[in-house]
Coordinates of C-alpha atoms and ligand atoms in Angstrom, one line a residue:
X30 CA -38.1 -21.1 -12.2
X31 CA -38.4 -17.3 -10.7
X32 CA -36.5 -15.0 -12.3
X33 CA -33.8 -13.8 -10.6
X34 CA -33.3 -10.4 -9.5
X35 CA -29.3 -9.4 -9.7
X36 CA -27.6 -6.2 -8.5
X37 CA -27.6 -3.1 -10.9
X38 CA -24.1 -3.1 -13.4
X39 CA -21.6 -0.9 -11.5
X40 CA -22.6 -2.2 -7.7
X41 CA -21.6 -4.4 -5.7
X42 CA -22.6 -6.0 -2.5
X43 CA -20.3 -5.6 0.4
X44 CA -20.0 -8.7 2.5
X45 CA -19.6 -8.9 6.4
X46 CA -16.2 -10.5 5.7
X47 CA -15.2 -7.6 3.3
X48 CA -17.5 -5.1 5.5
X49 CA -15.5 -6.1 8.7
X50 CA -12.4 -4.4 6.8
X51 CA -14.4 -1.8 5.6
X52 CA -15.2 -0.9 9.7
X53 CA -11.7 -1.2 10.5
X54 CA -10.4 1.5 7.6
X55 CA -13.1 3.5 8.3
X56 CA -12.8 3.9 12.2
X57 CA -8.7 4.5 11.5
X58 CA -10.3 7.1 8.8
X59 CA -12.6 9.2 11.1
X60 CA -9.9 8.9 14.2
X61 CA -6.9 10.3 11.8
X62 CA -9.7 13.2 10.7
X63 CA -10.8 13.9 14.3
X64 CA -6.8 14.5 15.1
X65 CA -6.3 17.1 12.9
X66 CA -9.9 19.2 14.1
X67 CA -12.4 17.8 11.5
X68 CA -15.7 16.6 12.4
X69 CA -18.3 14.6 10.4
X70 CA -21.0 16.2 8.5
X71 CA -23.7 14.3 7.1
X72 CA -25.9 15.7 3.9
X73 CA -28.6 14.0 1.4
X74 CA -28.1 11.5 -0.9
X75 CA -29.9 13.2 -3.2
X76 CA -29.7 17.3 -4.7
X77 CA -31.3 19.7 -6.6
X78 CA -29.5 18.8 -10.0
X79 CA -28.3 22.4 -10.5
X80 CA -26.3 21.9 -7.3
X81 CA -23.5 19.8 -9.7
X82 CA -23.8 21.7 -12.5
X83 CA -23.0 24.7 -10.8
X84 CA -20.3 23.6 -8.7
X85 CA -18.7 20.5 -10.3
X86 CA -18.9 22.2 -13.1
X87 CA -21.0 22.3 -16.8
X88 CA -17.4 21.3 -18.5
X89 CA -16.7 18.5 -16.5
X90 CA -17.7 14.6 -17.5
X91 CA -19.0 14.2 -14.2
X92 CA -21.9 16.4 -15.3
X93 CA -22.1 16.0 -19.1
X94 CA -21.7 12.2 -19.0
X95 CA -21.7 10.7 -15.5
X96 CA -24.7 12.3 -13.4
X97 CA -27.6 10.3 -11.9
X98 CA -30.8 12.7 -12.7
X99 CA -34.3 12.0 -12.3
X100 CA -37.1 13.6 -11.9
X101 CA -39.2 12.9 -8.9
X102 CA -43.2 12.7 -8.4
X103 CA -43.0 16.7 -8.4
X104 CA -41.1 17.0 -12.0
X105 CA -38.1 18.4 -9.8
X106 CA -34.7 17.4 -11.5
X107 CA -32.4 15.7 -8.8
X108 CA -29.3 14.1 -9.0
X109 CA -27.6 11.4 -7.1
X110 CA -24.3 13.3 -5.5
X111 CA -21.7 12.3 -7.4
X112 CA -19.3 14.4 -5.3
X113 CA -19.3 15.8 -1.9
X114 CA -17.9 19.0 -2.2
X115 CA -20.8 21.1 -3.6
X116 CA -23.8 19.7 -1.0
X117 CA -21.0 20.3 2.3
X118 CA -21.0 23.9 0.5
X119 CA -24.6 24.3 -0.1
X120 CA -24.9 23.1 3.3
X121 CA -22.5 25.8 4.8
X122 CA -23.9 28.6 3.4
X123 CA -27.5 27.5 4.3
X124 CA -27.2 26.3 7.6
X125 CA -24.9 30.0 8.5
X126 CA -22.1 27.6 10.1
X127 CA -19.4 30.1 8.7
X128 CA -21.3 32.3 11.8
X129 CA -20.4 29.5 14.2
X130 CA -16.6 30.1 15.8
X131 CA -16.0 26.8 15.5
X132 CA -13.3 26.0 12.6
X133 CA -14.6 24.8 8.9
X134 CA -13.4 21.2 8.9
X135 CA -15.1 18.7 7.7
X136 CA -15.7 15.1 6.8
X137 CA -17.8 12.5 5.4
X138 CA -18.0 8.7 4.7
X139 CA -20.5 7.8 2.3
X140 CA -22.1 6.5 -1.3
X141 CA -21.5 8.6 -4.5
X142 CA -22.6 7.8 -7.3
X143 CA -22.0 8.2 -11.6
X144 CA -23.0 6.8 -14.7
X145 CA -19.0 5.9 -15.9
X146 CA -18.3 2.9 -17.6
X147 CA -17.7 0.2 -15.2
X148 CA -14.7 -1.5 -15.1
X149 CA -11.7 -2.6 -12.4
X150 CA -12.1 0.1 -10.0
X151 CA -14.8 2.4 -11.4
X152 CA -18.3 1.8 -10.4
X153 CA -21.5 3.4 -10.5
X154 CA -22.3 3.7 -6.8
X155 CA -18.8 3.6 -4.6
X156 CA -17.5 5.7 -2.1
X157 CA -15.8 8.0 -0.7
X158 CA -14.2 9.5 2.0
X159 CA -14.0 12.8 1.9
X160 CA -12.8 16.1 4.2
X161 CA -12.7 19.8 3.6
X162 CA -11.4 22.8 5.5
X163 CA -13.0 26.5 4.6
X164 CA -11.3 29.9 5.6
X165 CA -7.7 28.6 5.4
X166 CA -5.7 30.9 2.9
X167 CA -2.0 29.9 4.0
X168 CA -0.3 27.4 1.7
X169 CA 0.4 25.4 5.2
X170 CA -3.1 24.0 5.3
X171 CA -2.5 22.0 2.0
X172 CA 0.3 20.8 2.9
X173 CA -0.9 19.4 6.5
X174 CA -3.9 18.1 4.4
X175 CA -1.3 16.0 2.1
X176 CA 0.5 15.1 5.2
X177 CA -2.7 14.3 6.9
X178 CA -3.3 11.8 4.1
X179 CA 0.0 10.2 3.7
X180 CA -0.2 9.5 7.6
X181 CA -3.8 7.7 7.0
X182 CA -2.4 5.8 4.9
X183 CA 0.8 4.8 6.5
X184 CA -2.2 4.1 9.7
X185 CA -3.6 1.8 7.4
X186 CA -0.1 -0.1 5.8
X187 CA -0.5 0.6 2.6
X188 CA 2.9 1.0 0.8
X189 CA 4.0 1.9 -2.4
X190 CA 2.3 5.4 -2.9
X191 CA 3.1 8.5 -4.8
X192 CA 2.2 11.8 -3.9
X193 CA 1.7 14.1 -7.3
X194 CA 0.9 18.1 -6.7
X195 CA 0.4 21.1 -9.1
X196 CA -1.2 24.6 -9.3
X197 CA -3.8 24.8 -11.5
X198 CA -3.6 29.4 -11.1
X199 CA -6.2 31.4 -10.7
X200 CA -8.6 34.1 -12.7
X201 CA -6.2 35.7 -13.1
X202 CA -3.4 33.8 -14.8
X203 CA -5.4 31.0 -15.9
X204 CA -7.5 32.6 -18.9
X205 CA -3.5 33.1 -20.8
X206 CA -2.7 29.9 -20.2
X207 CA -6.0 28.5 -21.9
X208 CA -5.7 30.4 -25.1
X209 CA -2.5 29.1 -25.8
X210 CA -3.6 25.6 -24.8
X211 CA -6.5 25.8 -26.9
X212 CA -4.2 27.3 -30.0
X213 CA -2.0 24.4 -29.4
X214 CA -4.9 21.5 -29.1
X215 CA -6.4 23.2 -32.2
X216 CA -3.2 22.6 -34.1
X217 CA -3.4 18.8 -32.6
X218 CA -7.0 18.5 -33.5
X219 CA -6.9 15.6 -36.2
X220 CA -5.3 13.3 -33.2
X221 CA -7.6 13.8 -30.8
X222 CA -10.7 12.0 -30.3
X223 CA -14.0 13.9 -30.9
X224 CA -14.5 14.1 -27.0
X225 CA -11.7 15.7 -26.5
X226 CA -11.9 18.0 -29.8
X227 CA -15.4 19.4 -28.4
X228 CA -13.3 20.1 -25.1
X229 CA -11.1 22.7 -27.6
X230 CA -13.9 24.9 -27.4
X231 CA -15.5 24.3 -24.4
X232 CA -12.9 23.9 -21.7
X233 CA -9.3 22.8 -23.3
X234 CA -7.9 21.9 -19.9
X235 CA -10.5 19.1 -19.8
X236 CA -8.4 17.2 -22.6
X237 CA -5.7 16.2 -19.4
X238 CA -8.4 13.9 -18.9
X239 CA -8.8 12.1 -21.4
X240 CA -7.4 8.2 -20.5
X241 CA -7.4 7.3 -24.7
X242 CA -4.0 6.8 -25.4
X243 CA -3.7 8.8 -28.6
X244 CA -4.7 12.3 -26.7
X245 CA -2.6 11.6 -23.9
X246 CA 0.2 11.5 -26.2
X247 CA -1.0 14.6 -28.3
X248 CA -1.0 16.7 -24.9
X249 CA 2.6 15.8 -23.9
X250 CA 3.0 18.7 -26.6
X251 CA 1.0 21.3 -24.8
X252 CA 1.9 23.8 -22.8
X253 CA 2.2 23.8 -18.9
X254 CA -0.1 25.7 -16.6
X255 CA 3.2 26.0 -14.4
X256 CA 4.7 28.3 -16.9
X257 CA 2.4 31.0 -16.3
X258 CA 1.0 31.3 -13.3
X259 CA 1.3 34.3 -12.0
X260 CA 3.3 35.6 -8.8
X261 CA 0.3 35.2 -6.4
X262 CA -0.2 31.2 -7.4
X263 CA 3.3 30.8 -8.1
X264 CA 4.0 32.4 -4.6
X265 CA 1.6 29.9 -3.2
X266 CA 2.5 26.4 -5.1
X267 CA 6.4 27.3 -3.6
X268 CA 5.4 27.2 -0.2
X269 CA 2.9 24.4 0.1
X270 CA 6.0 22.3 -1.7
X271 CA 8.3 24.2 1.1
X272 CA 6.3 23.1 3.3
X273 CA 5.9 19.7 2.6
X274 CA 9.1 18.9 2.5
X275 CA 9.3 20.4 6.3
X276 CA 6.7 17.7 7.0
X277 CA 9.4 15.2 5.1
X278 CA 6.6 14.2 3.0
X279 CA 8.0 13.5 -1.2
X280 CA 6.0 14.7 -3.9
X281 CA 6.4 14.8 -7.5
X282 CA 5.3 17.7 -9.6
X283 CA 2.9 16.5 -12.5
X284 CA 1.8 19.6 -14.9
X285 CA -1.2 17.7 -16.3
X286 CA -2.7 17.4 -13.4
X287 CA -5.4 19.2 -13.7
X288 CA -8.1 16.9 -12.1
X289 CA -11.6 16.4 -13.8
X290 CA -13.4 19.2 -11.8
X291 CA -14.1 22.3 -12.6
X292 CA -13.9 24.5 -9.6
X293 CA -10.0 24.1 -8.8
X294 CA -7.5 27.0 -8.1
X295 CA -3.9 26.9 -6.8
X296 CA -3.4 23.3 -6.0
X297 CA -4.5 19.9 -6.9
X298 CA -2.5 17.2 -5.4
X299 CA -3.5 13.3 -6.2
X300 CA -1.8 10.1 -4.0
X301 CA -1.4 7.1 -6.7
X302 CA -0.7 3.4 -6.1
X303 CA 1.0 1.5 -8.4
X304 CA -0.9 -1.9 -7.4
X305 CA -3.7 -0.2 -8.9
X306 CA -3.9 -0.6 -12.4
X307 CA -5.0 2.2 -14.9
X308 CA -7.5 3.6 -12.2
X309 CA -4.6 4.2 -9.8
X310 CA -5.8 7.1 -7.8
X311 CA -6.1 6.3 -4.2
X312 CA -7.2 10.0 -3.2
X313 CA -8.0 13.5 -5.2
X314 CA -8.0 17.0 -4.1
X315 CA -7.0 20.6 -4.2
X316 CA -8.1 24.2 -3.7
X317 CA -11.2 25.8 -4.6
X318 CA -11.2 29.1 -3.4
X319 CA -13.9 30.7 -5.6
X320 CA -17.3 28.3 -5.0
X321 CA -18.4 29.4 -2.1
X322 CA -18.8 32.9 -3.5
X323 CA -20.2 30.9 -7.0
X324 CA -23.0 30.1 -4.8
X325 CA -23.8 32.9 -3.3
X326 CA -22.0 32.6 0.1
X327 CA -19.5 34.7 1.5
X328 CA -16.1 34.9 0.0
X329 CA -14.4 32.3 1.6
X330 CA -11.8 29.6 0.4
X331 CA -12.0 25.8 0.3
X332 CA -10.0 23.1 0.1
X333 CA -10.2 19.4 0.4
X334 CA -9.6 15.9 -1.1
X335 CA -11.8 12.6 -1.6
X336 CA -10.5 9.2 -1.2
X337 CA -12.1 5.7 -3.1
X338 CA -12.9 4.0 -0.3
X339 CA -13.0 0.4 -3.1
X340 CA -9.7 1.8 -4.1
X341 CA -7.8 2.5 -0.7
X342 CA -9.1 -1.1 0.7
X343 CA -7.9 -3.0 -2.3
X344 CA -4.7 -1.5 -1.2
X345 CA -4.9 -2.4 2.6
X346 CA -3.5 -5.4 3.9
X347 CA -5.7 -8.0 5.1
X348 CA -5.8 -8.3 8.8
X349 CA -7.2 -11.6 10.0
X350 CA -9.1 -10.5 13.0
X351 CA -11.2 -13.5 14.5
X352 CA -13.9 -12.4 16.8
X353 CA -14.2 -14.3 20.5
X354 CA -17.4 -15.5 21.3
X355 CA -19.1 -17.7 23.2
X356 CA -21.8 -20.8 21.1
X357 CA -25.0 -21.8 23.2
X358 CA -25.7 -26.1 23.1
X359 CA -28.8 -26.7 24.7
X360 CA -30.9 -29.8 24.7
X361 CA -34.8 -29.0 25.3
X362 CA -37.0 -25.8 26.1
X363 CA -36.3 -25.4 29.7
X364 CA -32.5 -25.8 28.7
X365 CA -33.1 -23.0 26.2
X366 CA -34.6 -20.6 28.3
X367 CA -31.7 -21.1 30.8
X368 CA -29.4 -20.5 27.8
X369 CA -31.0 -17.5 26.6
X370 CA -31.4 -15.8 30.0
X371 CA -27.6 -16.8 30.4
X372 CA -26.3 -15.6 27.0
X373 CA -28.2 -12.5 27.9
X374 CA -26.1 -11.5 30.6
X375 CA -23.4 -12.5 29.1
X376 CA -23.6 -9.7 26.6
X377 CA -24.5 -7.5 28.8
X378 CA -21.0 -8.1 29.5
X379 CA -19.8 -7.1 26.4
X380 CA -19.0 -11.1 25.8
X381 CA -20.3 -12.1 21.9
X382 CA -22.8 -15.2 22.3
X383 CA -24.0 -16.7 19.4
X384 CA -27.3 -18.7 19.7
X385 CA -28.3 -20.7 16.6
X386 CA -32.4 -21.5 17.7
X387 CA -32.8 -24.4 15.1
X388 CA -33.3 -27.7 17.0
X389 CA -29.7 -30.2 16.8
X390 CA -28.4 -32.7 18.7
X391 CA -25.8 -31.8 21.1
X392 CA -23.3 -33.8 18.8
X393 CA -24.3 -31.3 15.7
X394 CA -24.5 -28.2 17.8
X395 CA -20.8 -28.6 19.2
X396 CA -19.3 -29.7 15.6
X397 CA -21.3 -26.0 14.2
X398 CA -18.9 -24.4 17.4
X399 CA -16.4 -25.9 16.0
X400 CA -17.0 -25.0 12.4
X401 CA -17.9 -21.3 13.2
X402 CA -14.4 -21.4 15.4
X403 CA -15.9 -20.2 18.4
X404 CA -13.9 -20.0 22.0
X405 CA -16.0 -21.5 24.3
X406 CA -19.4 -22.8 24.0
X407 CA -21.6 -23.0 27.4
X408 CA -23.8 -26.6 27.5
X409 CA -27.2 -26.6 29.1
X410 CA -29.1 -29.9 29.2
X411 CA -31.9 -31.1 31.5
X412 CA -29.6 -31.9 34.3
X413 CA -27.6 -28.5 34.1
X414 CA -31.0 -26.5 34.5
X415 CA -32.1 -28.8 37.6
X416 CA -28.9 -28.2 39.1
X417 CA -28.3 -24.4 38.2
X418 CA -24.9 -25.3 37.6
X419 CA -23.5 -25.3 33.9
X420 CA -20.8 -26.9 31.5
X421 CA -18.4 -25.0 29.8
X422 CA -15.9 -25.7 27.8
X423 CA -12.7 -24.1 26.1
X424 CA -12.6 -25.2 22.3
X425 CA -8.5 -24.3 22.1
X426 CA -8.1 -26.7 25.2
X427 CA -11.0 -29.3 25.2
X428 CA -11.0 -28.1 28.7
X429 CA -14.2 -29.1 30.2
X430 CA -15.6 -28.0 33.2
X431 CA -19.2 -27.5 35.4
X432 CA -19.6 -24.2 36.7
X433 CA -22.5 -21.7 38.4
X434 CA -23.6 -18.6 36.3
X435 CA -21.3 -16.0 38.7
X436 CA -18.4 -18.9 37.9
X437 CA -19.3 -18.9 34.4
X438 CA -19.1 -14.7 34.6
X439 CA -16.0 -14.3 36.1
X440 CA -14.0 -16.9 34.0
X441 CA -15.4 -14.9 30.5
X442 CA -14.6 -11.6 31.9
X443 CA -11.3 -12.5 32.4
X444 CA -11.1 -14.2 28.7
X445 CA -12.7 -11.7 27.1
Ligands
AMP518 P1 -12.6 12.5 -7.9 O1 -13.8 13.0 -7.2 O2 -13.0 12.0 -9.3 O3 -11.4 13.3 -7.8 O4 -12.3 11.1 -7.2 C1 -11.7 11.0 -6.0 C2 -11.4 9.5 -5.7 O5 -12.6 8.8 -5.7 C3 -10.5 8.9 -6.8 O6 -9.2 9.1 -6.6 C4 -10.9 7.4 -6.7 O7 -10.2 6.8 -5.7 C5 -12.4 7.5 -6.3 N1 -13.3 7.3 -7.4 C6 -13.7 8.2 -8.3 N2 -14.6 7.7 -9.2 C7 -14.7 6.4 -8.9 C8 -15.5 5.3 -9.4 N3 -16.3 5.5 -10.4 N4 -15.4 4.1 -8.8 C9 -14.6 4.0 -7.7 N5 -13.8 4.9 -7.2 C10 -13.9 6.2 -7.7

């Protein structure tokens, strides 16, 4: 026996059943996107590794624990993306497009990828769907982008959602805030694991990540960011809720969340499901106002969010969609040939044929119509080709009838 070769731990194969859904939430995806003036962008799989350690940030476990890095034949350190947000900014400021008059908004559908511990929800390669905006100060802009989202997923039927927001401040009222988090986590120390009592000195806010029970409960005690941010944020986190409640959109205010990035400023927002289990984010984002200019680009502001796309579709309803077409039965070569020239301008048509070229009886080739549900299935036998006329017949009806190829067209184009 050959060994077999099995998928890597944390992938999975997606299915045409399971794809066909994926297609579906996607194209509702990119036409919600395209509504509200964002256009796809497409960047590499693959970055310079310094990329995420600039941008998503040396504090975060994405780049401490969770990064894909290699070197290539050339000794270069590269790294799977992990996240979107730093290549559609490295992209921006090479490619000028902040020159261009058209606006900054952007999406993407695609594979990211990180070394986390798989488990219901959590793999190492999923994906995600992902748009940003660049240049948009006003605290309207986060609010449409909530609103944008809570319509993509009403689009899609998923129910049972709740929309959680906070300000994480700025450089200006942030720095306060974390001394007198890290005070208070260093007086919590002995009840926090040692992951998160590294974090005390590295980057205390880190610590709101932490799923382990035990620190969770040791950070209920810990200050909250919204106490001190300072008039500009403060200003800011009032009128994106203001405004979401104009768009009639409810939100609950969650202080702890501080989302497992480092580049945040102002707001993070996150859309949970309940049907989800521990990993119940549907979708992640907020403000980051401050990378562009970390990289070396001009000062402008950025904002965004990311949806799972495994996440969202175990949420989406099921929608049994079965697909028309039309089965070939032939008997013989010449009857083939027939069939294929047929089934060719059938398609041309638009009309799905499906030919199966392995030799069967004309008894076994209707039962596999049967079996794959197809709608009609066109019969071509000796007799059929000598007389350039053709049976066809309607699986819902049994309807059988003898027909010429123009016949044949018109009745498909008007069942199609
Ligand atoms: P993040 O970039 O961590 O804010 O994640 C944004 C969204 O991506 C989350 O809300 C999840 O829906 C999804 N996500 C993040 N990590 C994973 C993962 N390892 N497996 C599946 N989905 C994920």
């Amino acid at each position: 026996m050959k060994k077999q070769i099995s998928a890597i731990k944390g992938t999975k194969d997606i299915l045409p059943e399971e794809a066909r859904k994926w297609q579906a939430a996607e194209s509702v995806a990119k036409r919600v996107f395209e509504l509200y003036g964002y256009r796809e962008i497409r960047t590499p799989v693959f970055e310079p590794t310094e990329l995420f350690q600039k941008g998503t940030g040396e504090t975060s476990d994405i780049v401490i624990k969770e990064m894909y890095t290699f070197k290539d034949k050339a000794g270069r350190s590269l790294t799977l993306r992990p996240e979107y947000t730093p290549s559609v900014v490295r992209s921006i400021i090479e490619n000028r497009l902040y020159l261009q008059p058209e606006p900054l908004r952007f999406y993407y559908i695609g594979p990211m990828f990180r070394y986390d511990k798989p488990q219901k929800g959590r793999y190492r390669q999923f994906h995600q769907a992902d748009i940003e905006v660049f240049g948009e100060e006003d605290a309207a802009v986060d609010a449409e982008i909530v609103e944008m989202a809570d319509y993509l997923l009403r689009e899609l039927k998923v129910s049972g959602t709740e929309n959680l927001v906070n300000s994480v401040g700025c450089n200006n009222c942030r720095p306060s805030y974390i001394k007198d988090l890290r005070r208070k986590a260093k007086e919590a120390r002995e009840g926090l694991c040692p992951d998160c009592q590294r974090k005390i000195d590295t980057n205390p806010l880190r610590i709101f990540d932490c799923k382990l029970e035990a620190c969770r409960e040791a950070s209920q005690s810990f200050p909250q960011i919204t106490d001190y941010l300072c008039q500009e944020c403060k200003g800011h986190f009032q009128r994106f809720c203001n405004y979401l409640e104009i768009y009639g959109i409810k939100y609950r205010i969650e202080p702890r969340l501080v989302r497992g990035i480092d580049y945040y400023t102002k707001t993070t927002f996150e859309i949970i499901s309940s049907r989800l289990g521990a990993q119940d984010a549907i979708l992640g984002g907020g403000r980051y106002d401050d990378m562009m200019k970390v990289f070396g680009g001009p000062d402008i502001c950025g904002i965004g969010f990311a949806m799972g796309m495994e996440r969202l579709l175990s949420v989406v309803p099921s929608e049994k969609k079965k697909e028309k077409f039309v089965y070939l039965a032939f008997l013989g070569e010449e009857a083939k040939k027939r069939g294929m020239n047929l089934v060719r301008i059938l398609r041309r048509e638009q009309i799905e044929c499906l030919v199966e070229y392995k030799e069967r009886s004309l008894k076994s080739q209707m039962s596999r119509a049967n079996k794959l549900g197809a709608d009609w299935v066109l019969i071509i036998g000796e007799e059929e080709v000598r007389k350039e006329r053709y049976q066809l017949k309607n699986m819902a009806s049994g309807e059988q009838k003898e027909a010429a190829q123009e016949e044949i067209l018109e009745i498909m184009r008007k069942s199609f």
